[in-house]
Coordinates of C-alpha atoms in Angstrom, one line a residue:
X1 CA -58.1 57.3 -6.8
X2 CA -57.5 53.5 -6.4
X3 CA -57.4 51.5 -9.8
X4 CA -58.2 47.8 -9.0
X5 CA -56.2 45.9 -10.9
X6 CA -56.6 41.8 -12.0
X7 CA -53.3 40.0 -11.6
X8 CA -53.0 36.6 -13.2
X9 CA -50.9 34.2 -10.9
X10 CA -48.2 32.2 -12.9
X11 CA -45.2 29.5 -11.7
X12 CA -42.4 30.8 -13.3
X13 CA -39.8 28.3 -13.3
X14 CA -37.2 30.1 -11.7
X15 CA -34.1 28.0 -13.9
X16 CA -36.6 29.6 -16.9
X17 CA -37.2 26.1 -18.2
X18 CA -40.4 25.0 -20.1
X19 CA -42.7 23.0 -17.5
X20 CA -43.8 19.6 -18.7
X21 CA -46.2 17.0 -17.5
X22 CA -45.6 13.8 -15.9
X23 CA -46.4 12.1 -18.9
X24 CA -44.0 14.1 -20.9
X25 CA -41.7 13.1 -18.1
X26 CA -42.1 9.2 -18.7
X27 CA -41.5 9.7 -22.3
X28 CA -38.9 11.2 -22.5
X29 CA -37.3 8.8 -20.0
X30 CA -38.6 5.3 -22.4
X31 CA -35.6 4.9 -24.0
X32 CA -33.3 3.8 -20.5
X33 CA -33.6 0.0 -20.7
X34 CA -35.5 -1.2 -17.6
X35 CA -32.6 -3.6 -16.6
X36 CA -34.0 -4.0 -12.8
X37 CA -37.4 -5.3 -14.2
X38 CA -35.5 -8.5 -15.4
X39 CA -34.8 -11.3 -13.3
X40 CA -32.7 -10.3 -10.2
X41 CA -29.3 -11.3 -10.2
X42 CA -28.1 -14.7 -9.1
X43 CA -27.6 -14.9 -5.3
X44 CA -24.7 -17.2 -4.3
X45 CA -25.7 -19.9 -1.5
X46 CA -23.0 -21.1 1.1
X47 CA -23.3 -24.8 -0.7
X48 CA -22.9 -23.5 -4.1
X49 CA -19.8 -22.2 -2.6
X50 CA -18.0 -25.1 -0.8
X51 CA -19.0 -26.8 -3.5
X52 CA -17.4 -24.5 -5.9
X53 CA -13.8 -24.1 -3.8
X54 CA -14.5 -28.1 -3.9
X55 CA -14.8 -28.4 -7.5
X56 CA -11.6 -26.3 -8.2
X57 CA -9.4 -27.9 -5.8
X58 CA -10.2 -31.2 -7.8
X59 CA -9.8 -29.8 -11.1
X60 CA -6.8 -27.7 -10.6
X61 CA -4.6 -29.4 -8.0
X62 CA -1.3 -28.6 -9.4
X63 CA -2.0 -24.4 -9.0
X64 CA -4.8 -24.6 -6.0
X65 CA -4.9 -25.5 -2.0
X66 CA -8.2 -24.5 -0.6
X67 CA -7.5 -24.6 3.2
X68 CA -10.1 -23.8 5.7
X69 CA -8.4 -21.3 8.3
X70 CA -11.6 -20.7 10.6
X71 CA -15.1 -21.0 11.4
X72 CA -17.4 -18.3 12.5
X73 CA -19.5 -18.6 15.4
X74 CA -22.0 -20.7 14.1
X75 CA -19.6 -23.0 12.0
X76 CA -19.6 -21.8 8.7
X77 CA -16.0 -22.1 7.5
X78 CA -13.8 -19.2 6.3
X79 CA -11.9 -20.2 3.6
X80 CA -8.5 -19.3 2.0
X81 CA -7.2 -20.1 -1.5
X82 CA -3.6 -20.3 -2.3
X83 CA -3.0 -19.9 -6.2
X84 CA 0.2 -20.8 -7.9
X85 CA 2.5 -22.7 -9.7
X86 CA 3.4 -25.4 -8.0
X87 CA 6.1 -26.6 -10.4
X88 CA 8.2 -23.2 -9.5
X89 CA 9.9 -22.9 -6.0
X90 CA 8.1 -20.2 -3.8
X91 CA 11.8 -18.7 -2.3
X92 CA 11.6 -16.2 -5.2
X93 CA 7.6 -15.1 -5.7
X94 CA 6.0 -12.2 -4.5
X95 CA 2.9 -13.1 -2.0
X96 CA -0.6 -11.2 -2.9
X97 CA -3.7 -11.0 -0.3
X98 CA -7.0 -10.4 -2.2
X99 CA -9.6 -10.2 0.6
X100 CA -13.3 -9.0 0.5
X101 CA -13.7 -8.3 4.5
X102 CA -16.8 -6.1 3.5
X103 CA -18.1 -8.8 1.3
X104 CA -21.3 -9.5 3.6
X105 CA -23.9 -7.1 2.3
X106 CA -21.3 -5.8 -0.1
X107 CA -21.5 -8.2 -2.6
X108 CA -19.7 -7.4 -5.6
X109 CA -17.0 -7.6 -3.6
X110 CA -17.3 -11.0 -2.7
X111 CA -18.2 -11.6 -6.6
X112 CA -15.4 -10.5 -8.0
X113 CA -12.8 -11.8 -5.9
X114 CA -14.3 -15.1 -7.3
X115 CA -14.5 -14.1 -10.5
X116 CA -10.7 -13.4 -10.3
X117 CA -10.8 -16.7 -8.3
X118 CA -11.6 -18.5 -12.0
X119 CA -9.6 -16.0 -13.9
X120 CA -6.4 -17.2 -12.2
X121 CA -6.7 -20.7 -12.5
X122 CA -7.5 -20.1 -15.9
X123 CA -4.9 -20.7 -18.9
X124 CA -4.0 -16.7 -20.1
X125 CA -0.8 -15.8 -20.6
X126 CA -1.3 -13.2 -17.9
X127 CA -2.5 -15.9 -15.3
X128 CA -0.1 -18.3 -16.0
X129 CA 2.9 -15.5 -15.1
X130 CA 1.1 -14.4 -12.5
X131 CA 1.2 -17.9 -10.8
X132 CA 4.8 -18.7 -12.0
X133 CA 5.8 -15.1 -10.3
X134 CA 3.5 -14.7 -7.2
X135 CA 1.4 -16.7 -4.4
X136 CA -1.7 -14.7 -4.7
X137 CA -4.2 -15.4 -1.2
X138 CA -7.5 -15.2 -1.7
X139 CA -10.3 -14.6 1.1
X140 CA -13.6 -14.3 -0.7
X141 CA -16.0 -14.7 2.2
X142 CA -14.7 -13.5 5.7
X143 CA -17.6 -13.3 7.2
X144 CA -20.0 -15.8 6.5
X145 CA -22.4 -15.4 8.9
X146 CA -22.6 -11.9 7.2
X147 CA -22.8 -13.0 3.4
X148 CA -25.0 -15.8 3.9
X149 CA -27.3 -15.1 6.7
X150 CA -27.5 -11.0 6.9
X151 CA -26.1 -9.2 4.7
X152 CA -25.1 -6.8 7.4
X153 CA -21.5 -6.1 7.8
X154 CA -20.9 -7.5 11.6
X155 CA -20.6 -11.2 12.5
X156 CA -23.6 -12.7 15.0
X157 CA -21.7 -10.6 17.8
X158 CA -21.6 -7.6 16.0
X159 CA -17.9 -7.6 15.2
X160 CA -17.7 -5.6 11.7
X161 CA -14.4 -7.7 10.3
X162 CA -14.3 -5.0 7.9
X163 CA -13.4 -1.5 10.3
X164 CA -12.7 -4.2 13.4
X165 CA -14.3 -1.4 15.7
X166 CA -11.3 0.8 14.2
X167 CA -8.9 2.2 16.4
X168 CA -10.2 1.9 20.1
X169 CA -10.4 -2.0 18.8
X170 CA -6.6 -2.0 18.4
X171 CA -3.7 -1.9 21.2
X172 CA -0.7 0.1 19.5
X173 CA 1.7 -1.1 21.7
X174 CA 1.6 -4.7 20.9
X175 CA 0.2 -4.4 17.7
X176 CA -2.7 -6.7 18.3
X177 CA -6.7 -6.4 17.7
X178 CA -8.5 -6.6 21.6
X179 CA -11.4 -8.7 20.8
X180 CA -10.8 -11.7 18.6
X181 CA -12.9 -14.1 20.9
X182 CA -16.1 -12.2 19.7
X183 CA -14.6 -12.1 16.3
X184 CA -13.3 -15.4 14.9
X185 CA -13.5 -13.9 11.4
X186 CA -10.6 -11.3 12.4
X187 CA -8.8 -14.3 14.0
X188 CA -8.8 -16.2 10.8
X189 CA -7.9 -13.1 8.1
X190 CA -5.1 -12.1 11.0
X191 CA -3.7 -15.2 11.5
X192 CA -3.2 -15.9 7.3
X193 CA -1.6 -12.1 7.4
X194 CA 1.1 -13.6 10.1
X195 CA 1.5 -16.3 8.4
X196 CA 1.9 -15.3 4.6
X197 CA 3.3 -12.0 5.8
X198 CA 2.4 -10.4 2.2
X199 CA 3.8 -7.6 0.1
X200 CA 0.8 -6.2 -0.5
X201 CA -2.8 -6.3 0.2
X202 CA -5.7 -5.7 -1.9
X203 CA -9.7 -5.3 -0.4
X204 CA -12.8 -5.9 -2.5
X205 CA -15.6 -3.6 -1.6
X206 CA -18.8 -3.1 -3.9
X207 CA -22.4 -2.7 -4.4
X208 CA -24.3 -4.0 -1.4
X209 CA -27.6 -4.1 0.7
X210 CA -26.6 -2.6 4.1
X211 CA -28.6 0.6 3.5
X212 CA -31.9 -1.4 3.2
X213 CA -34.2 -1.4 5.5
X214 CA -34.2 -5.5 6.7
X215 CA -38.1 -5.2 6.2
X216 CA -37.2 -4.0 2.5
X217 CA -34.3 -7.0 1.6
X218 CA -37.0 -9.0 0.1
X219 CA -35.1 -12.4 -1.5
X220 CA -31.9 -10.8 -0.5
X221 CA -30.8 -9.9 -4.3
X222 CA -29.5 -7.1 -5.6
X223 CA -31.6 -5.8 -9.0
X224 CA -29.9 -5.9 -12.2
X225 CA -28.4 -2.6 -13.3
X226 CA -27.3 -1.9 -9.2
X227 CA -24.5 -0.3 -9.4
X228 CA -22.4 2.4 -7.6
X229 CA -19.8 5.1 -7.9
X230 CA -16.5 2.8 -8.3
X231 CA -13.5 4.1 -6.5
X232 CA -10.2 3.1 -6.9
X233 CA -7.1 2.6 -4.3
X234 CA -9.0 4.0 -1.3
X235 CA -12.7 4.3 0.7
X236 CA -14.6 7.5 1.2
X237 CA -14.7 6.5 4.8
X238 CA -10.8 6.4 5.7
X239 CA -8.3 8.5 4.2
X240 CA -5.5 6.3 5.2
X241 CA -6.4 3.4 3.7
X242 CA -4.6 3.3 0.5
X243 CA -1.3 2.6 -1.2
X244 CA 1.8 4.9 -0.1
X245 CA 2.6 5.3 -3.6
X246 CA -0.1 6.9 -6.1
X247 CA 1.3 5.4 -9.3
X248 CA 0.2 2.4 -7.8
X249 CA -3.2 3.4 -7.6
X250 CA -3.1 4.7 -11.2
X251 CA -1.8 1.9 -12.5
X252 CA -5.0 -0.1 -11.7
X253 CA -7.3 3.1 -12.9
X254 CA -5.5 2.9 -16.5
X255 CA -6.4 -0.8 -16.8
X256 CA -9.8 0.0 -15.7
X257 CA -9.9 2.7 -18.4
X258 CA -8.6 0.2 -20.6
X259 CA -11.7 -2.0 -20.4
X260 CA -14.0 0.6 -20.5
X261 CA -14.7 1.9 -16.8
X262 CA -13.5 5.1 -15.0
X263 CA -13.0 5.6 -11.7
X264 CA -13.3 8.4 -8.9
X265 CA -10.0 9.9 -7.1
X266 CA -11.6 10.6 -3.8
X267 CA -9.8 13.8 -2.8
X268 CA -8.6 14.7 -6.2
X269 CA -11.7 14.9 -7.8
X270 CA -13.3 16.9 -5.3
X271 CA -10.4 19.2 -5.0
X272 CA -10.0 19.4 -1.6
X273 CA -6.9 18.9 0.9
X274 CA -6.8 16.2 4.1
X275 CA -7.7 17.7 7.7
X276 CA -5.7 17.8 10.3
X277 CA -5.7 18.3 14.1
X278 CA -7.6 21.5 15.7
X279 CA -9.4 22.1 12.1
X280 CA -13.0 20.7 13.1
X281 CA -14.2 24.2 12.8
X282 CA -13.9 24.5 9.1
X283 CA -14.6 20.2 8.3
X284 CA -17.0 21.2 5.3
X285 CA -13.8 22.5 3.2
X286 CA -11.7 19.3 4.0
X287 CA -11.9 15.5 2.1
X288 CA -14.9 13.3 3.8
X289 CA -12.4 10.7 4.6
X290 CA -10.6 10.5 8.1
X291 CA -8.1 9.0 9.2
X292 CA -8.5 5.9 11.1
X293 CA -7.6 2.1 11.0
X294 CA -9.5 -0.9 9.4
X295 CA -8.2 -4.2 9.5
X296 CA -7.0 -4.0 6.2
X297 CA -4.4 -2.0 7.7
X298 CA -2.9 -4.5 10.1
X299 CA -0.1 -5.8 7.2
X300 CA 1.2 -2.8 6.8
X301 CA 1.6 -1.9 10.6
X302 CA 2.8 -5.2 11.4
X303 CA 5.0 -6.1 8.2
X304 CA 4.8 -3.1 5.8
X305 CA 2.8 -4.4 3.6
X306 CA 1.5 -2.1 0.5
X307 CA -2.7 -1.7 1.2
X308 CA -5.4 -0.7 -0.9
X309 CA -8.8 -0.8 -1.4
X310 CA -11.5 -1.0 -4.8
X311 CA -15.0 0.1 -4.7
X312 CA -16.7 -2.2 -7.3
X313 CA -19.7 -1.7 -9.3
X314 CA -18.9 -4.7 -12.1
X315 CA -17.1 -7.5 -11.9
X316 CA -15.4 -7.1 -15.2
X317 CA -15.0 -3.0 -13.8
X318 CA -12.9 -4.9 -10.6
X319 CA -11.4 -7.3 -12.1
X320 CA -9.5 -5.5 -14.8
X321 CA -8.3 -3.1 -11.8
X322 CA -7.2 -6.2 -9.6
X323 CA -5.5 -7.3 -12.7
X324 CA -3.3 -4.1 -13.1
X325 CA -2.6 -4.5 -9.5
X326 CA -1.1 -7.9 -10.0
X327 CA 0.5 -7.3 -12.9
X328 CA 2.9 -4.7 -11.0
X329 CA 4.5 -7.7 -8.9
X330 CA 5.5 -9.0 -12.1
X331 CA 8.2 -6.7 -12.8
X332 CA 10.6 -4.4 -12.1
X333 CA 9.1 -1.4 -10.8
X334 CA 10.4 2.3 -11.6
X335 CA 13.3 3.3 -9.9
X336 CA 14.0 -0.6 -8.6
X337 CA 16.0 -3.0 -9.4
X338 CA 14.5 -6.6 -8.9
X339 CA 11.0 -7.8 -9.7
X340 CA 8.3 -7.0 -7.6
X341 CA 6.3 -5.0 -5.2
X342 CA 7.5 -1.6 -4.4
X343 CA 7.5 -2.4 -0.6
X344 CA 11.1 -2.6 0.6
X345 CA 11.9 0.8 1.6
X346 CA 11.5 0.9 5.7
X347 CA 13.1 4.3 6.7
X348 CA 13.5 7.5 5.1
X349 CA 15.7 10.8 5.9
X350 CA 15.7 13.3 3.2
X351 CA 16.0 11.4 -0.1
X352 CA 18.0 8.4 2.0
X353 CA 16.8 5.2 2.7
X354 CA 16.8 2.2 4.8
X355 CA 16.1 -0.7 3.1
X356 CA 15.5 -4.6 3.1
X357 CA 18.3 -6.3 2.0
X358 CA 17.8 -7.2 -1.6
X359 CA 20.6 -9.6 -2.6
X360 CA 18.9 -12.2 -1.5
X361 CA 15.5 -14.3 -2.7
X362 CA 12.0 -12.8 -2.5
X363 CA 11.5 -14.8 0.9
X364 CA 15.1 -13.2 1.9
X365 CA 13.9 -9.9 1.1
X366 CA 10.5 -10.8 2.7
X367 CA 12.1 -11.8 6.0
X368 CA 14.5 -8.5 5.9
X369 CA 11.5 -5.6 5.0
X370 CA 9.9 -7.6 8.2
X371 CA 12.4 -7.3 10.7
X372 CA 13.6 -3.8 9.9
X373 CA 10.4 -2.4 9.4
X374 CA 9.7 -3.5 13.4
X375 CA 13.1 -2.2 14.3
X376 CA 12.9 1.2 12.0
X377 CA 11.3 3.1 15.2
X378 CA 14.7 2.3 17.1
X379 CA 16.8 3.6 14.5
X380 CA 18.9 7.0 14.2
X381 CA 19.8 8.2 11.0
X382 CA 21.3 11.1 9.3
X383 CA 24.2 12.8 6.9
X384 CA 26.4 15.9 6.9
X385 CA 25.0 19.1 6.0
X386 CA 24.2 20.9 3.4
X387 CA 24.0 18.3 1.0
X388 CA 27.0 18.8 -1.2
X389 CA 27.3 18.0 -5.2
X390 CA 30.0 15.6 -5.8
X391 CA 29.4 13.8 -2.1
X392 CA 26.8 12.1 -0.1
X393 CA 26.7 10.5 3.2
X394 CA 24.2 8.3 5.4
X395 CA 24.3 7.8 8.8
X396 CA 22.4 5.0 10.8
X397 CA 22.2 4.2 14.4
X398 CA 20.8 0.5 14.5
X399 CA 20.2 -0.3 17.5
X400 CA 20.0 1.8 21.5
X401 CA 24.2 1.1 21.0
X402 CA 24.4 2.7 17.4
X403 CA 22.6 5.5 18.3
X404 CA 24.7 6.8 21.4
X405 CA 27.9 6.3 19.3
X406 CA 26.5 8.9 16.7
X407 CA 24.8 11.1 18.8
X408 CA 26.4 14.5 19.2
X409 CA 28.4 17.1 17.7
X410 CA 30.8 16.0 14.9
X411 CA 34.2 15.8 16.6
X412 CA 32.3 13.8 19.5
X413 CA 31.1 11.4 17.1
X414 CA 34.6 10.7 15.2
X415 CA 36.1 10.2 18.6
X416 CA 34.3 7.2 19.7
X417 CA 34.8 5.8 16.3
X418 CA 38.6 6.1 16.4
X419 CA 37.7 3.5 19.9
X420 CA 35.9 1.1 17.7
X421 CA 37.4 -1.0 15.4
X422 CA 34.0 -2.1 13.2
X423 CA 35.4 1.8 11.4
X424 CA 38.0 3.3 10.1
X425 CA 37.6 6.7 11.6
X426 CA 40.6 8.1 9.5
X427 CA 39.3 7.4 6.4
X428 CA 35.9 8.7 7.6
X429 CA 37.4 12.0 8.7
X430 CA 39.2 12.4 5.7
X431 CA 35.9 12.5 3.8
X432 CA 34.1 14.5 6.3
X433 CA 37.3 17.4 6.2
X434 CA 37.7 16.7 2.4
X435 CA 33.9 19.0 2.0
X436 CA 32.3 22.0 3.0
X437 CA 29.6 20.8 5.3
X438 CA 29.3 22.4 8.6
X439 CA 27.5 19.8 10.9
X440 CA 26.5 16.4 11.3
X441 CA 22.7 16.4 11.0
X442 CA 21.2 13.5 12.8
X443 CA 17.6 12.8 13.5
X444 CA 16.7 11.2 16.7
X445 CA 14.1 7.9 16.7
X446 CA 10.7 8.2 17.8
X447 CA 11.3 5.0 20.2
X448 CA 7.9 4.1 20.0
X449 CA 6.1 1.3 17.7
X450 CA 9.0 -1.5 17.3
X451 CA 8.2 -5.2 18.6
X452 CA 11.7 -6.4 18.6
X453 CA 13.4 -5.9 21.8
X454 CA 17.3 -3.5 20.8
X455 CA 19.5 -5.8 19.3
X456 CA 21.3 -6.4 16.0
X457 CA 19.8 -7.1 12.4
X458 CA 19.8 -10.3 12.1
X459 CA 18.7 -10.7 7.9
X460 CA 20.7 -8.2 6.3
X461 CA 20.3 -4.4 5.8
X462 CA 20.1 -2.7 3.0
X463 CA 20.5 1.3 2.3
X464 CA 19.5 3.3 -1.2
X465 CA 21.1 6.8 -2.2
X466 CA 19.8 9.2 -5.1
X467 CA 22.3 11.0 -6.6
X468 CA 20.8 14.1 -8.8
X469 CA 23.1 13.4 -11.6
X470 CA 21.8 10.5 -14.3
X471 CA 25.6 10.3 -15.3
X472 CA 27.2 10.7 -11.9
X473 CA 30.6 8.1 -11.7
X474 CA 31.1 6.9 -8.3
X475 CA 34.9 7.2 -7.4
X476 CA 35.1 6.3 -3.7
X477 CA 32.4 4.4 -1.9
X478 CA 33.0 2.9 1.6
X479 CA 30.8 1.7 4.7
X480 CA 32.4 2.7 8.1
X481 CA 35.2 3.5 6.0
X482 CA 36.0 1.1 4.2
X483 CA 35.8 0.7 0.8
X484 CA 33.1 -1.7 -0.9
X485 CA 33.0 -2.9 -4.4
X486 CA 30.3 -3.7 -6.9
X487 CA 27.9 -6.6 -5.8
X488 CA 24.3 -7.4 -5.8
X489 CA 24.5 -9.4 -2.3
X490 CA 27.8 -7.4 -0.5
X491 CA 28.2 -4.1 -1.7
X492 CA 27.0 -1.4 -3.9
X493 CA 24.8 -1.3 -7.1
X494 CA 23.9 2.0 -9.5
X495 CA 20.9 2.3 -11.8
X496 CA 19.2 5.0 -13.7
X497 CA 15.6 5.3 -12.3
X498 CA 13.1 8.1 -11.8
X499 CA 16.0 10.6 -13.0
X500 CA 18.4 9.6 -10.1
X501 CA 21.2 7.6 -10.2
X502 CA 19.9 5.1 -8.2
X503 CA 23.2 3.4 -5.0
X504 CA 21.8 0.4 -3.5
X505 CA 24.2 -0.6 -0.8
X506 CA 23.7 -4.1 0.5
X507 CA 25.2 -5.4 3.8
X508 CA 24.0 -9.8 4.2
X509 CA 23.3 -11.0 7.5
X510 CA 26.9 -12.0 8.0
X511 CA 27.7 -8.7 8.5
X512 CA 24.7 -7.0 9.9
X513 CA 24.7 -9.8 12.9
X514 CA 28.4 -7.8 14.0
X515 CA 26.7 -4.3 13.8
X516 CA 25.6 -1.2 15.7
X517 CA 25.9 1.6 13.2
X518 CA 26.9 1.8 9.9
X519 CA 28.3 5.1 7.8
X520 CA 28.2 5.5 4.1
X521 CA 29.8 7.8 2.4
X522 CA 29.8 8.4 -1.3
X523 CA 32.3 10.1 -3.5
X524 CA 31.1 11.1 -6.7
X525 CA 32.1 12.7 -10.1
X526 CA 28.5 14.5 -11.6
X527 CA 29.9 14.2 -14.8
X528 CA 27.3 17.4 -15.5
X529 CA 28.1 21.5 -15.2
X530 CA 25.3 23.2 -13.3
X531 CA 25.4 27.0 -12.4
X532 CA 24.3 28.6 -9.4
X533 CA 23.0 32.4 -8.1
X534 CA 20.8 34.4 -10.0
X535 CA 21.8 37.9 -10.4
X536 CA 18.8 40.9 -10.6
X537 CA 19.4 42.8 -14.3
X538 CA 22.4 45.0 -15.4
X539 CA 20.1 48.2 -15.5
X540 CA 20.1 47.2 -11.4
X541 CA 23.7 46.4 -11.1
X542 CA 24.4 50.0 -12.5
X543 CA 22.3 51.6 -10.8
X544 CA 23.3 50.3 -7.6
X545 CA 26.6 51.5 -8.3

């Protein structure tokens, strides 16, 4: 017997929440102020701006030079602005590139970078250091064919200054971007790079209109209350664009925090690892960003300079960041010894370094980071191993010369030393016999990437040690055997920083103009007991018996 049977159809809300109407809806979101009904925000014309750079120049002459460094296509000039002191001598400041290469559609960008513009002219104690210690560059408007006419990222040619057509835009071998007559706006930001040759480099991104329609741009103003997820040290779109050192980028989040606004650590927060070659097949676990190269990144190829990048949603959001950066080249930073930009290590080989020389000025420094940065990819280096307490050594071949006379087995390597007379081979020996270490450990150069033909450093050479002792007493410290004393400009200096006892050898150009390859070794007192081997439990040991 069938019993018929009356269902009554009902939308469960699968979550199990309460369904509401669309009025209840609009009331319950009344209280969010309606910011984007007010008037839209101000749009900045290309004569308010000349006019603005104009005005400043005029009223601040002793810490301003506006210079125009290109035109784009259609004439509109791209503008650089050079803030210091001028009463203070520039040999010793720290140079600072502040660009907004997105800053077409991206206007906060653009914004800010004025804003901080005004901020640095102003009279704050902060400012007024900042000029006496630095040159800070300042490219608000790359592209103003972008900013003032499209608000698309490309110039009239469809050259995006920003991503420069990334890496097939770019030949590797000479270091150089392909198309710069299609893209005056690269030409102009390159050629104030070659010229200023900063320490660091800081890009303005921010809220834009390149994702509307250009039907839907309307007056070309962004509403009040636009805003965006603000990012801090790198871009969602390339992983590698972003300072080598994360404290860096920290620093600028804690002054962000400071004033109120928090900002997202790309890979961090979304707890996931880079991806790497042959790992397509599994992209959706890996970080969104890829590796690839901007323009921003042409400093740091070219002259190591430190890059980095802010995604802005305010101007007071960006400008307390950029202010944390800049602070930073106003002091010492951790594990250094002179003020500045943590930028003059070059080379690395297990916890050694090749550094600029740093007895000189900041432009000495400057001109030292530059030349042995293009000459690192020539270089050999190395030390005996195992690393031994009590002793350290760093070998480096600087040139095609330097690096055939250490090449090879141990006893190889001391012979041709006893033929040169830049070493004392016996006194090298000695410390090589003196230890336990059981080979010479030398790592090859890739030979690839330098634009200075083989030859010797000609503005000094600097090399750092970290010995894992805070209280370690250096008793016998020699380069190419002989000894060297205590100096900030020819010889050896020792600091505690990051835990280390920091050795900062310095060789000046006097001496690195004779060169080919250079030894160090380090004899050291720990001054600390540690002990060594673990052994499994006496309930084991007896066992075992």
């Amino acid at each position: 017997m069938l019993v018929a049977v009356a269902f009554s159809v009902l939308c469960v809300d699968p979550l199990g929440a309460q369904s509401e109407s669309a009025d209840d809806v609009k009331a319950r979101l009344e209280p969010i102020p309606k910011v984007w009904e007010q008037e839209p925000m101000h749009r900045l014309t290309r004569e308010e701006y000349e006019a603005t750079l104009e005005h400043w120049a005029e009223q601040h002459k002793d810490r301003l030079a506006v210079e125009k460094v290109g035109e784009s296509v259609e004439k509109m000039g791209i503008f650089l602005l050079k803030v210091t002191d001028s009463t203070v001598a520039d040999e010793d400041k720290q140079i600072a590139l502040i660009t907004a290469l997105h800053g077409g559609p991206e206007r906060s960008g653009t914004t800010t970078t004025l804003a901080l513009s005004e901020w640095l002219l102003g009279d704050s104690e902060a400012a007024v250091e900042i000029r006496r210690k630095q040159i800070v560059l300042l490219m608000p408007i790359p592209n103003p064919y972008a900013y003032f006419v499209t608000d698309r990222f490309g110039n009239s040619l469809k050259v995006d200054p920003y991503t420069g057509g990334s890496t097939p835009a770019w030949d590797f071998e000479s270091q150089t971007f392909k198309d710069l007559e299609r893209s005056p706006e690269m030409a102009s930001f390159l050629k104030v790079v070659d010229q200023y040759q900063p320490e660091v480099h800081l890009d303005l991104h921010g809220t834009g209109l390149q994702e509307y329609p250009e039907d839907k741009l309307g007056k070309r103003q962004r509403y009040r209350g636009q805003t965006m997820c603000e990012i801090t040290g790198s871009a969602y779109s390339n992983s590698s664009l972003r300072p080598w050192d994360w404290r860096v980028t920290e620093a600028m989040i804690a002054a962000g925090n400071a004033e109120g606004y928090p900002s997202d650590r790309f890979e961090a927060d979304a707890q996931q690892l880079h991806i790497g070659p042959g790992m397509d097949a599994s992209a959706g676990q890996f970080w969104r960003g890829r590796p690839q190269f901007y323009a921003a990144q042409y400093g740091y190829l070219r002259y190591h300079t430190m890059i980095g990048a802010l995604e802005i949603g305010w101007e007071a959001s960006g400008l307390a960041r950029t202010r944390g950066f800049l602070k930073i080249g106003n002091g010492v930073w951790d594990a250094e010894n002179v003020e500045g930009y943590p930028v003059d290590r070059v080379k690395g080989f297990i916890g050694h370094y090749v550094t600029s020389w740093t007895g000189g000025n900041a432009a000495e420094r400057r001109a030292s980071r530059v030349e042995l940065w293009q000459r690192q990819a020539n270089m050999s280096q190395g030390l005996i191993y195992p690393q031994t307490a009590g002793r350290d050594t760093y070998l480096i071949g600087l040139n095609e010369a330097g690096v055939a006379l250490l090449d090879g087995e141990t006893e190889a390597v001391l012979a041709r030393l006893d033929a040169d007379p830049a070493f004392d081979a016996d006194a090298i020996r000695a410390f090589f016999e003196a230890g336990p270490e059981i080979k010479l450990s030398m790592e090859k150069p890739p030979g690839r990437g330098s634009l200075l033909a083989d030859g010797r450093v000609e503005n000094g050479l600097g090399m750092r040690l970290r010995l894992p002792y805070k209280n370690a007493e250096i008793v016998d410290m020699r380069v190419n055997g002989h000894l060297i004393e205590e100096s900030p400009t020819d010889g050896y200096q020792t600091w505690l920083g990051n835990g280390y006892r920091q050795v900062q050898i310095n060789l000046p150009p006097s001496k690195t103009q004779s060169l080919d390859a250079v030894v160090v070794t380090c004899g050291y007192v720990p001054n600390e007991d540690r002990d060594y081997g673990w052994k499994p439990p006496v309930e084991v040991m007896e066992k075992l018996k």
